[in-house]
Structures are given as C-alpha cells and as structure tokens.
XYZ file of C-alpha atoms in Angstrom:
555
model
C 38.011 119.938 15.128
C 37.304 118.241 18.471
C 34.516 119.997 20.500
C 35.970 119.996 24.424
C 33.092 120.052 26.993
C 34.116 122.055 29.766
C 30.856 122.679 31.252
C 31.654 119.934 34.164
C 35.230 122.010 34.880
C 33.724 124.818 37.370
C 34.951 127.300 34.722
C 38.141 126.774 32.801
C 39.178 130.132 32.395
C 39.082 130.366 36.110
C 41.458 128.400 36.518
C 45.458 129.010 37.649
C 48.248 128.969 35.009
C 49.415 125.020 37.242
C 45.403 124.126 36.908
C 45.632 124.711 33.118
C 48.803 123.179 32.926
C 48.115 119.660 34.511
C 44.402 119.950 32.243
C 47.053 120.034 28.775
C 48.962 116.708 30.365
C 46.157 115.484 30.832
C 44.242 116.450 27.652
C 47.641 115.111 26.107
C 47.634 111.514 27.515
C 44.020 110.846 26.785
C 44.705 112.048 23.450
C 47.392 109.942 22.519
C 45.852 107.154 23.630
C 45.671 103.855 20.881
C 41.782 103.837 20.932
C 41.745 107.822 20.718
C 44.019 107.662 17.681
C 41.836 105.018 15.836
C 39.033 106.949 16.184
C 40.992 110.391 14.957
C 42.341 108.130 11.989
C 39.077 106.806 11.002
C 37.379 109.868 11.267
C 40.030 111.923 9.056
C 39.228 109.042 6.123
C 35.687 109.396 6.485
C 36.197 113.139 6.122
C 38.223 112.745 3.107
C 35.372 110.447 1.390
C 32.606 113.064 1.907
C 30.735 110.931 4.787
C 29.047 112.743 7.468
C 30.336 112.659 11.035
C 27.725 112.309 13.639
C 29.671 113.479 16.615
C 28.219 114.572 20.539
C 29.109 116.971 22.357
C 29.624 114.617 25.454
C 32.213 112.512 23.003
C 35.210 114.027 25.104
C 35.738 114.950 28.586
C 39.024 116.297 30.200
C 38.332 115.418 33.736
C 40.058 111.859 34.856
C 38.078 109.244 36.336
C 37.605 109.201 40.163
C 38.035 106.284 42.128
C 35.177 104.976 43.775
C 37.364 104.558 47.059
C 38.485 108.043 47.173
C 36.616 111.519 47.477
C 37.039 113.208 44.769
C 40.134 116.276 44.482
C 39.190 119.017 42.232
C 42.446 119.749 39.469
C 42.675 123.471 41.182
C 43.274 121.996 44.746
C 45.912 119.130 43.064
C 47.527 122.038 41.065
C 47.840 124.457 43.865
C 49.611 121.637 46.485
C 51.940 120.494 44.368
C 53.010 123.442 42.499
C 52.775 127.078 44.399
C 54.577 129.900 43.245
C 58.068 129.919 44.493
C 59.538 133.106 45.356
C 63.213 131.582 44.877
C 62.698 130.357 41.155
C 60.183 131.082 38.743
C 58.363 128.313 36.737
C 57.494 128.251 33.032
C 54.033 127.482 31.885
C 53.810 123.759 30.488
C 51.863 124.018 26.518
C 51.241 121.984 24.001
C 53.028 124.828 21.522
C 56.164 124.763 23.982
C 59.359 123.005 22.679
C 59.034 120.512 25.483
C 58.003 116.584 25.861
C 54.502 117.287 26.935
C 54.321 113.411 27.282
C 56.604 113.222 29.854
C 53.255 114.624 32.050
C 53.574 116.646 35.350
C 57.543 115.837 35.375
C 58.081 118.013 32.858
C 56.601 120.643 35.339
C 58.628 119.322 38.255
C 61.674 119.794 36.769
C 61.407 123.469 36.153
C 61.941 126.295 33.960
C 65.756 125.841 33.703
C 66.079 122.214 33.079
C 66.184 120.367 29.846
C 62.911 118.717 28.756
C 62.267 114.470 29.583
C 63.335 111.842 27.459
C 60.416 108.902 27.789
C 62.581 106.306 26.625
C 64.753 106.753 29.427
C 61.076 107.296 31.285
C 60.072 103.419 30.524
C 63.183 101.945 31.348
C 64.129 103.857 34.617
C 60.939 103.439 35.816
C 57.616 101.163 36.330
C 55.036 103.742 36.567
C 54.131 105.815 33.709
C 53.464 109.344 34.841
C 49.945 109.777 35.460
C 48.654 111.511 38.508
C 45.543 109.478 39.174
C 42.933 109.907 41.709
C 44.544 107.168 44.170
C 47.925 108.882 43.743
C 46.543 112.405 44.203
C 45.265 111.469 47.479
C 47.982 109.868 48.780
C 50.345 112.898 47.446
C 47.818 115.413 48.819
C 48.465 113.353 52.533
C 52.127 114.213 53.111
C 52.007 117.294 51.734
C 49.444 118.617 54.342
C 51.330 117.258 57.136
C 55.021 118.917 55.494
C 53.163 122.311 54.859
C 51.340 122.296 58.717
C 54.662 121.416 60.197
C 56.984 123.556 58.442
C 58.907 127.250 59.870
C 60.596 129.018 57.783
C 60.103 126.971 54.591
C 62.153 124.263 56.995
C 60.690 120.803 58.801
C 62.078 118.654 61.087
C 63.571 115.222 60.099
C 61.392 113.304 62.174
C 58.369 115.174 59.936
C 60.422 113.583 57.253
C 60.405 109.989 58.403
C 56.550 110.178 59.556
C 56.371 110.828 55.625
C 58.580 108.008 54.972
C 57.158 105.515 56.762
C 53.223 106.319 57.057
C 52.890 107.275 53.143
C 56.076 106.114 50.794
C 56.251 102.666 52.850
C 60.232 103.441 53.712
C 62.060 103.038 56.841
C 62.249 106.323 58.880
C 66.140 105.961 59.864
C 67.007 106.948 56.314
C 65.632 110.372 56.460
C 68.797 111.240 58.564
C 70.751 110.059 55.837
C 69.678 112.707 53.080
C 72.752 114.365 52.230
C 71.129 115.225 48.687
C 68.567 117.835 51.094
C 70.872 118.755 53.554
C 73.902 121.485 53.533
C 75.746 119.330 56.885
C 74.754 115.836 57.913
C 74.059 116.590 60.965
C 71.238 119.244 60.842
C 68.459 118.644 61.765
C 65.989 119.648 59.622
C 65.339 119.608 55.780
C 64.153 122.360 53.433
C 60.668 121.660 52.866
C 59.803 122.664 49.607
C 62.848 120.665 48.173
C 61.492 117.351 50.215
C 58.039 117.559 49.127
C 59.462 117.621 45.231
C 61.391 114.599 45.590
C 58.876 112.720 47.551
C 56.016 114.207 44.512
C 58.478 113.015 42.161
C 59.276 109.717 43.948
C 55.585 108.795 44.158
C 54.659 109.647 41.196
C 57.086 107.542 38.841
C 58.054 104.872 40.989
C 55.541 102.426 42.763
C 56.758 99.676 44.460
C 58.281 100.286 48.054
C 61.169 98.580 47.079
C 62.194 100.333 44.265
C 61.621 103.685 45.765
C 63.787 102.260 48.332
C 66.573 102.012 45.765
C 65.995 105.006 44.074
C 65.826 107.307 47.494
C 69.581 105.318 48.633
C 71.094 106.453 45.111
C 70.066 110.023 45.176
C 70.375 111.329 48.775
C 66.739 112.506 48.486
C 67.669 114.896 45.452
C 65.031 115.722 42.964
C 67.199 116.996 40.409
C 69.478 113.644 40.693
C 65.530 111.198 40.526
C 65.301 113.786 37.610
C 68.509 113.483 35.745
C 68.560 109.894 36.093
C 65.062 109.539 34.289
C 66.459 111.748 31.738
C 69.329 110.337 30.602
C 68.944 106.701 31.413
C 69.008 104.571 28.384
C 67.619 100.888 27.314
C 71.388 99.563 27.744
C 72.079 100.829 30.841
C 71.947 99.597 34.313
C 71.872 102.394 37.535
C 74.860 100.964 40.172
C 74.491 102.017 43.213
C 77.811 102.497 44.980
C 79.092 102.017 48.284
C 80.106 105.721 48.738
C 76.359 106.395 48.485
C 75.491 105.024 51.632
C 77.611 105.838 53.739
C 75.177 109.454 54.897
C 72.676 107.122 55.230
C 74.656 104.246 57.546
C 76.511 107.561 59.552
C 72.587 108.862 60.260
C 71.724 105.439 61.587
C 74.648 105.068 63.791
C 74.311 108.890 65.448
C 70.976 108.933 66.180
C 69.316 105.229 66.400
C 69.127 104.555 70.517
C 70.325 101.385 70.460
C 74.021 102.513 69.726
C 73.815 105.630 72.254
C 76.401 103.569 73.585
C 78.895 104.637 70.222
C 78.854 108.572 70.756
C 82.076 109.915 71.463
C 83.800 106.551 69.708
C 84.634 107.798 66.035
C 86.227 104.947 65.210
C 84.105 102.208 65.928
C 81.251 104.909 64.553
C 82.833 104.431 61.065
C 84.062 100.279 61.229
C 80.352 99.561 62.060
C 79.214 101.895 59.424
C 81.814 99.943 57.189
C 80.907 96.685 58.313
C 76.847 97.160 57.634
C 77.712 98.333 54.059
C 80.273 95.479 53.061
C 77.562 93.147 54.345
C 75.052 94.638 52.334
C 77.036 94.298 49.341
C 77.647 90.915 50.218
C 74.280 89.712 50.436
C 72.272 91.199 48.052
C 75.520 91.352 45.449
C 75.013 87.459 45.748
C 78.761 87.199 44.358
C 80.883 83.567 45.004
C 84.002 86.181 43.603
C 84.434 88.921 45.669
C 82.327 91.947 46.368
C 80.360 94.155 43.983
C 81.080 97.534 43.099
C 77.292 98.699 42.801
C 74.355 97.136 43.559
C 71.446 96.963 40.624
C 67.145 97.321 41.201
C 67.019 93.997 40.105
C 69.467 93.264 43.167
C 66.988 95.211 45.762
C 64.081 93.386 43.664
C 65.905 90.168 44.595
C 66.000 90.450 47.895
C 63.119 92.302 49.036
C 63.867 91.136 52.739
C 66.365 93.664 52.646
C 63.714 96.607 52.809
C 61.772 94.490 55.831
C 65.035 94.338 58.249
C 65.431 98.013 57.452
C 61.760 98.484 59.030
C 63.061 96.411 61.752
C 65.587 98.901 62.454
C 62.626 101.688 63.259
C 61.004 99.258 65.797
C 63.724 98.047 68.061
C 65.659 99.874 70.377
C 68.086 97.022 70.779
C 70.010 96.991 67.500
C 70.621 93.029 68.240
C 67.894 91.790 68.165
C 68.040 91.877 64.468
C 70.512 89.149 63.070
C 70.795 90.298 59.233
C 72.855 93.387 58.011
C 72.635 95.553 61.664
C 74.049 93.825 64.295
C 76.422 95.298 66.428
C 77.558 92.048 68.247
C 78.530 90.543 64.778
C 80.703 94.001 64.086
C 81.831 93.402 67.290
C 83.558 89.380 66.136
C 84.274 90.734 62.343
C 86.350 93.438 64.054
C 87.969 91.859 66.755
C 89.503 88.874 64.759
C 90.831 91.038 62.633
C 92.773 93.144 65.117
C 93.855 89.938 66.370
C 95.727 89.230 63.658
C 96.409 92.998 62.362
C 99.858 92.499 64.392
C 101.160 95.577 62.495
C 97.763 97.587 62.696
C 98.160 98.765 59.487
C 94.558 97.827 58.745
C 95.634 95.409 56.181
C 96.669 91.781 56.404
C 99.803 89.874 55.403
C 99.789 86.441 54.085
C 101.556 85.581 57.037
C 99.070 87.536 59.266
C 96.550 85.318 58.099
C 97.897 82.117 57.845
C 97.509 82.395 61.976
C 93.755 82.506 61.444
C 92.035 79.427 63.420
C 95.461 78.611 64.912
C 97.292 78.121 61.262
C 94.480 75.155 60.304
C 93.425 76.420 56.952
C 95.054 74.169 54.176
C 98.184 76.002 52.642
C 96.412 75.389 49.098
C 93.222 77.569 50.555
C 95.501 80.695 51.557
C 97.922 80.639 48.245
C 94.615 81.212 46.276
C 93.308 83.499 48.369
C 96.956 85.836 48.123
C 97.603 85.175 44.716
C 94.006 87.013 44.647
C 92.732 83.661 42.241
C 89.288 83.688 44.393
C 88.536 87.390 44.474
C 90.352 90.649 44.369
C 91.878 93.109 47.240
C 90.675 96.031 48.018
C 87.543 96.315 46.310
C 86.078 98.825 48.642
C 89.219 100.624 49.448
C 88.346 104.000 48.353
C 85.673 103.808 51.640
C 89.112 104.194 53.555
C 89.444 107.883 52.954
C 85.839 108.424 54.130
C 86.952 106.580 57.187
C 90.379 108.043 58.271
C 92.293 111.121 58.621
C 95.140 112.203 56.423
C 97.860 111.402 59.429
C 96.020 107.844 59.687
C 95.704 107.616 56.313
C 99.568 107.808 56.137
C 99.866 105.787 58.915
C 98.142 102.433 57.035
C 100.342 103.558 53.670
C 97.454 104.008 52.231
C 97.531 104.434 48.277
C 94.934 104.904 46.223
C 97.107 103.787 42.791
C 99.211 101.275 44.482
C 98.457 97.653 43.131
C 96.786 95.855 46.040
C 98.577 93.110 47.979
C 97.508 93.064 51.297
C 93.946 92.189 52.742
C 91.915 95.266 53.738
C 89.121 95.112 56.125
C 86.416 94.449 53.514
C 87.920 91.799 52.152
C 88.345 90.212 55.396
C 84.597 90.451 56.026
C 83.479 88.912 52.761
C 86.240 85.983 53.832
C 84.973 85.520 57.301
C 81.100 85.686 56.476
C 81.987 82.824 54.562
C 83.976 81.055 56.185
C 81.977 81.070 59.429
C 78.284 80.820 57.133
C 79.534 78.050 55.160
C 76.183 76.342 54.214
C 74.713 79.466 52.366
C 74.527 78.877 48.522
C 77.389 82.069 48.021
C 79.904 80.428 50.332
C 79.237 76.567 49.167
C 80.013 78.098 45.452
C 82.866 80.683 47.037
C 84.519 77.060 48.756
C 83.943 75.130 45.763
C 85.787 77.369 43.074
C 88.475 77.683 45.966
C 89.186 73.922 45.728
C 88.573 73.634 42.086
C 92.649 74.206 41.490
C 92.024 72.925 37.943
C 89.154 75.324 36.947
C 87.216 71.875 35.565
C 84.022 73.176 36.938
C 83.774 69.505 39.224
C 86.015 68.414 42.197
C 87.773 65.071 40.943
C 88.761 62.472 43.964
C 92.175 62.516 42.825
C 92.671 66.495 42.951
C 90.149 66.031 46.399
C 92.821 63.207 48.224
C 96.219 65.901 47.095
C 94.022 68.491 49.122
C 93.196 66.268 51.748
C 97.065 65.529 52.179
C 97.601 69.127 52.951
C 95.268 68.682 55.665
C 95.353 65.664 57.605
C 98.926 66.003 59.791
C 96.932 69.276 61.057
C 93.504 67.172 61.619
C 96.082 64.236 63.307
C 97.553 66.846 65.474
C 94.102 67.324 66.771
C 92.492 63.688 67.442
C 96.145 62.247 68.190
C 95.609 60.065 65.025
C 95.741 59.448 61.354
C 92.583 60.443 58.875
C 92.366 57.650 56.058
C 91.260 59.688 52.989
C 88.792 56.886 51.805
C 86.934 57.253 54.939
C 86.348 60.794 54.638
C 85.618 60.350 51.109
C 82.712 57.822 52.064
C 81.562 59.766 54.995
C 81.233 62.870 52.219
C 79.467 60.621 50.056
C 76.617 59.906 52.463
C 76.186 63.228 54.089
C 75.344 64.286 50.577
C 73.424 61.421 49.518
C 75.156 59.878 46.691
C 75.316 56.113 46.815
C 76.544 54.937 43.756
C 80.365 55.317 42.904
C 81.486 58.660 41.185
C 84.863 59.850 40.323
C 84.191 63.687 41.142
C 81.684 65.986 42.694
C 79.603 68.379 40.904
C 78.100 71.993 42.460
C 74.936 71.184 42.076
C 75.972 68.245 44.460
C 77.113 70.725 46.908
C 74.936 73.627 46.312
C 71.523 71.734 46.345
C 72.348 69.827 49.305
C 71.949 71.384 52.666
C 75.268 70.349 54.398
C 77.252 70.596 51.005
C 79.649 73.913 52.810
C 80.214 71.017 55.822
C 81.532 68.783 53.372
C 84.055 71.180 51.754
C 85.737 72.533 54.519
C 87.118 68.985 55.156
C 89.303 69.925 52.439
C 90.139 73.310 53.363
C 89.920 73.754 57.118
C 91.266 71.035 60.162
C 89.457 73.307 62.898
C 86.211 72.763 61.229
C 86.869 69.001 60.004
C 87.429 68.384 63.945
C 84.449 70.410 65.128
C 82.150 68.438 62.886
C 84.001 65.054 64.080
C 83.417 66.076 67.524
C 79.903 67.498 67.073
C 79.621 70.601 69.061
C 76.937 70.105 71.561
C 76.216 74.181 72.190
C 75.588 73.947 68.667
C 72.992 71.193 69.183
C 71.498 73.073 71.812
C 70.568 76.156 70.041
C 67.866 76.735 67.898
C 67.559 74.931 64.507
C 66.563 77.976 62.570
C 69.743 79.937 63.555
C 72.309 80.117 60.515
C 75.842 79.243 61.202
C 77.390 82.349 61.047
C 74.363 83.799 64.288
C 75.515 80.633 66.090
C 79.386 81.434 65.942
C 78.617 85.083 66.384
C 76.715 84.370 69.691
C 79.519 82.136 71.412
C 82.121 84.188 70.509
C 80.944 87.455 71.366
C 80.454 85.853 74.796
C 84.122 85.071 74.593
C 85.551 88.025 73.327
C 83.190 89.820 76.129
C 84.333 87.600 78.690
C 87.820 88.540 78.026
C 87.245 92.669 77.910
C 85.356 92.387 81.182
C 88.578 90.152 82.910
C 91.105 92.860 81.594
C-alpha cells in the first residue's frame, strides 16, 4: 500500500469537496504515469519473491510542481475559481470509485453531473494538450477569471469584458466575442452570461494551446462549452471537424454591426448581409486552397495552414478604417465583387445566365472558357447556396426562385466571387492551377501546342478587334516560352511550368481572355506605377473602385 504524505497539503481533510476532487486527478495522472507503473510492477514481483521493500515516506507527493516563473496557487484557491457551487445545477463529486474516466482530468468535472463521462481517444485526437492544469496554466486561468468575476452584475458581463479576455489572455481577436451565438439568447445583446463564458474559456485553455487552434475551435462552437465538450467526446481517429459556412455567419454579422469602420452600413440590410457573404466566400476561398470550386468546411489543418488568417483578424481590432486591410475584410473589394455582378445580373435574380456572363469584360473571354465553366466541368454551382436563406426574406426568396432541391444551373453570387478572385488574381498558385485545368480540354494533365493554337483560334479575331491586326500563334507561343523561361523546344506545357513560375497565370489568360492578352501587350502603366508588393487582384480593386465611385458620385 502506498504511504501518501500529506503533511505539505495545509490539511487534507480541510479541504472542499472541488479541492479533493482536482487532488484525485491529480493523484490519478501521476499515478499512471510509465515510470510510476514500473516502479508499482517491480515492486509487486519483489513482493511476491519475499524481498524486503525499503520504501520513504517522502517517496510520493500529491502536490504538482511549481514553476519557478510563477507564484505559487494553493489547490483550494484553483478549486474554488474554477468550480463554485452553482445554485442553477448541482455538481457531482469526481472519485476514483465513480463510474467515470477519471483520466479525462478536470474535464470530467467541467462537464457536469448530467453529462456522459470523456472518451480520451477522442481527447488525443481532438486536441494537442493533454488535460493537465499546470502551474503556468493555473495562473493564466486564475487572470480572466478575476477580471469576469469583478466585472460581472447579475451573474452577466459585458461583451467588451469578453473581448479584453479574448485578446489580453486566449491571444484571439476581440471582434469575435460579438459573434457568440453559442452564449447568447439574441445576437444582438449585449452582454454574456458569465458563468457559462468563464467554462468555455476554462475549457478552451485548458485542452487547446495554440492561438490558432483555439481560434478554430471558438468559430465552430459559438463559444459553447457543451459543443468544445461534445466534440472532444465523440470525435474519433477517422474523423475530421468541418467547419461550415453557416457557422460564421454570427460571427461576420457581429463584425459588421458594431466594428466603426462600417458605421457607414447601419440602416443598409442588404449590403449588411452581401459583405457578410462576401468575407465568408473569401475565407473559404483562401484557406480552402481549392483550384475546383469552394469548400464546404474548412479543417484545423486548414487554419494551421494559414496562420496569417488569425493575424488579419487582429488587424481588424486595431484599425478603424476597415481598408486598410487588403486580405479577407475589405469593404472596397465587396464594393467591385458586388457591383460587377449587378452589372450583369440584368434580371436581378441574383443568379447569372450563360448569356449574362458571356458580357463579362465586353464578351472577351474565349467561348471554350465559358462552356466549361456552364457545363459546371471546372467547379460546381451553388455550393454555398443554402447561405441564401440566411440572407433573404421569404418574398425575396421567391423573388430569385430560389430552390433548395432544384439542380443548379445558374451562377449564384458565391460562385461568381470564387470566378472573379481568380480571374482578376491570376498569378496566385489556386488560380494558375484553376486556369490550367480550365484549358486542359483533354484532362492530359499538360497543355499540348496543338490543343494550345485550337484555343488560341477562339481568341485572336477578339484580340485583332482590339490592336486592328492579326496575332500569329507562333509568336505568342515564343513570347510564352520566354516569359516562362524555357528555351529548348517542347511540345506541351506542364503545371509545374506554370505554377512555379511567377508570371505563369499571365501566360494562360492569352488563351482564355483577349482583354487581358491586350492589357499585357499594351503594358498598363498605372500598373507600373504602383507598388511591387501589391497582388493583382489589390491593384484592379483600387482602380476600379475609383471608377465605379466616380460614376455613383456623377449620378
């Protein structure tokens, strides 16, 4: 039997029934521990052969080990922030007799009396950090829930109480807090129930570690603890958590009604929701990473990809003027995305006909280039169509014929925006492979100069309408050639060709696009002018929001 020294514990019998609790996970972990159970095993077979233990009664101690960066936090004081009485639901007391997964640590506590006990498989898979509340993390939990208990009335706090916790102690942007529809009865109160804030933040903290996964995690529950909960619970070593579009749209609405830089927005449902739209399908776009069409949920290895995402999101908290930040956010680029497609919306039905787009760029894309992109070869319609009825009224609804089984045939706003970031950001590696698969009619993975000179037919009485003269196909072929330096003589083009090389998207759209073969010829000197590091789609943005501005202010 092991002899526990408690003399170092202030008096263990002292204790509250949370004190003893956390003391059993804790006992639990340290006793399951590999070099814990080696020394149990041998022990057990020197037992059985009659040797003589020499044991001391210092062998085991229950407290954890302090940091020496951190004062130490006596168990009691831990036990009594995190887990007070509640008068609203009662809590069972955590043992090691108890029919529960005492491995599963202080979670097990978390989730209350009426919940089902953890699984820890779906504990290491759903999550990087094992649950153990060490000193560090006791501190930093013991921080935020100071400043939640001095600043709450009536077991309520404010959200901007909730985004000083975001952003000075979980490392998240503060916008988001506004989005928590997993806390809040109406998305627009404005405040939060305290007690169910500080659990989800506890539990946030305490299984997940890096910013940018509690990021992820915080987006796909709303800020609900019994959704972080159930998640950890039944995820298994197969499975990967989507996060879907639907999810963010509290969170996008929050930004938009209360971030000062679109003040200018209130009273304008309508353009409220399309920019709401807009930031989501660009999310999806960029950190989906897809050359065929939008994603339907987004992965933590797709936030782990791209952890600028989470720094523009801190951008958002330190501007007031929303522009200023060119990824994701920007309310000029809405501004073109949305525009150009009410241009050619001549029905405004919200949806596109192949005719309605063949008038895109003054009818210059290559006939080949729309065909695929109708006969829905490239990527499907109407991939984020079910946003529409978050969006509209029933009567609009009605109004765009709107329905939700009907096969779709038509381009809907989304899919526009993952067309026009392309088209208009052709150098990035998702639109050089988008543009290549689009001219690979033949599906042989490589663009063959015979298949290459039948596209460039389609093109070149547009281009000639434009310079007033013919286009020989060998000299475009050459000057293709050299822009991506290859000098000996091929028969094709690979992807890597075009995807390693930085102005592999220019060369493309000389097969798919006469407006942008004859901007290139021509060499656009505002283009020149501006700043190197500015991507092609910021560039077009900026001169045609001046445009389109122009033109508002004349009418």
């Amino acid at each position: 039997m092991l002899n526990i020294d408690t003399s170092n514990l202030g008096g263990f019998t002292s204790f509250t029934p949370q004190a003893k609790t956390l003391l059993s996970s804790l006992f639990f972990q340290f006793i399951t521990q590999t070099e814990t159970q080696s020394f149990i095993q041998t022990t057990m077979s020197d037992l059985e052969k009659g040797k003589r233990i020499q044991t001391s009664s210092n062998s085991f101690i229950l407290t954890p080990p302090t940091s020496p960066q951190r004062p130490h936090v006596s168990l009691d004081q831990v036990a009594r922030k995190l887990y007070p009485e509640s008068p609203i639901r009662k809590r069972s007391n955590l043992s090691m007799s108890d029919n529960t997964d005492v491995g599963a640590g202080i979670s097990a506590k978390l989730l209350g009396a009426e919940d089902s006990p953890l699984k820890p498989e779906g504990m290491l898979k759903c999550f990087p950090r094992e649950a153990v509340l060490e000193d560090d993390l006791v501190t930093e939990v013991t921080g935020f829930v100071e400043l939640v208990e001095a600043s709450a009335i009536d077991g309520l706090i404010s959200v901007e109480i909730a985004q000083e916790v975001f952003t000075d102690y979980l490392e998240l942007p503060g916008w988001i807090a506004h989005g928590l529809s997993g806390l809040k009865k109406k998305l627009n109160d404005t405040t939060i129930p305290s007690r169910e804030f500080l659990e989800f933040c506890t539990s946030l903290v305490q299984y997940v570690d890096e910013p940018n996964d509690r990021f992820f995690y915080t987006l796909l529950t709303g800020g609900s603890r019994r959704h972080l909960m159930q998640l950890f619970k039944e995820s298994r070593l197969d499975e990967v958590v989507l996060l879907e579009p639907k999810k963010l749209l509290p969170f996008m609405f929050g930004l938009v009604k209360n971030h000062v830089g679109l003040d200018f927005l209130q009273g304008t449902m309508e353009f409220q929701s399309k920019y709401a739209w807009t930031i989501i399908v660009r999310i999806f776009l960029e950190l989906g990473n897809s050359s065929k069409g939008l994603v339907r949920g987004l992965s933590l290895r797709d936030f782990r990809r791209r952890p600028d995402f989470l720094s523009v999101c801190h951008d958002v908290d330190r501007v007031d003027d929303i522009n200023k930040i060119t990824e994701f956010f920007n309310y000029e680029h809405f501004y073109v995305l949305y525009c150009k497609f009410w241009e050619l919306d001549t029905r405004k039905k919200f949806k596109l006909t192949k005719v309605d787009f063949k008038s895109f760029e003054s009818f210059t894309l290559s006939d080949m280039l729309v065909n695929r992109i109708f006969r829905q070869e490239l990527f499907p319609f109407g991939s984020f169509s079910e946003l529409e009825t978050f969006y509209f009224t029933e009567e609009a609804l009605k109004q765009h014929d709107y329905n939700p089984n009907a096969k779709h045939t038509e381009m809907h706003y989304s899919d526009w925006c993952y067309f026009f970031l392309m088209y208009n950001n052709s150098n990035c590696p998702i639109a050089k492979r988008f543009f290549f698969n689009a001219l690979d009619v033949e599906g042989y993975d490589r663009l063959i100069t015979m298949s290459l000179q039948a596209l460039w037919r389609d093109l070149s009485n547009k281009i000639a309408d434009f310079l007033g003269e013919q286009v020989h196909f060998q000299d475009v072929l050459c000057q293709a050639y050299d822009m991506l330096g290859i000098h000996e003589e091929r028969s094709h083009l690979t992807v890597e060709d075009i995807v390693d090389h930085p102005y592999g998207g220019d060369v493309l759209s000389f097969f798919y696009s006469a407006n942008k073969f004859v901007d290139f010829e021509c060499q656009d000197p505002i283009r020149q002018r501006l700043n190197s590091e500015d991507s092609d789609w910021t560039h077009y943005c900026r001169i045609e929001y001046e445009r389109l501005a122009a033109e508002e202010e004349s009418n």
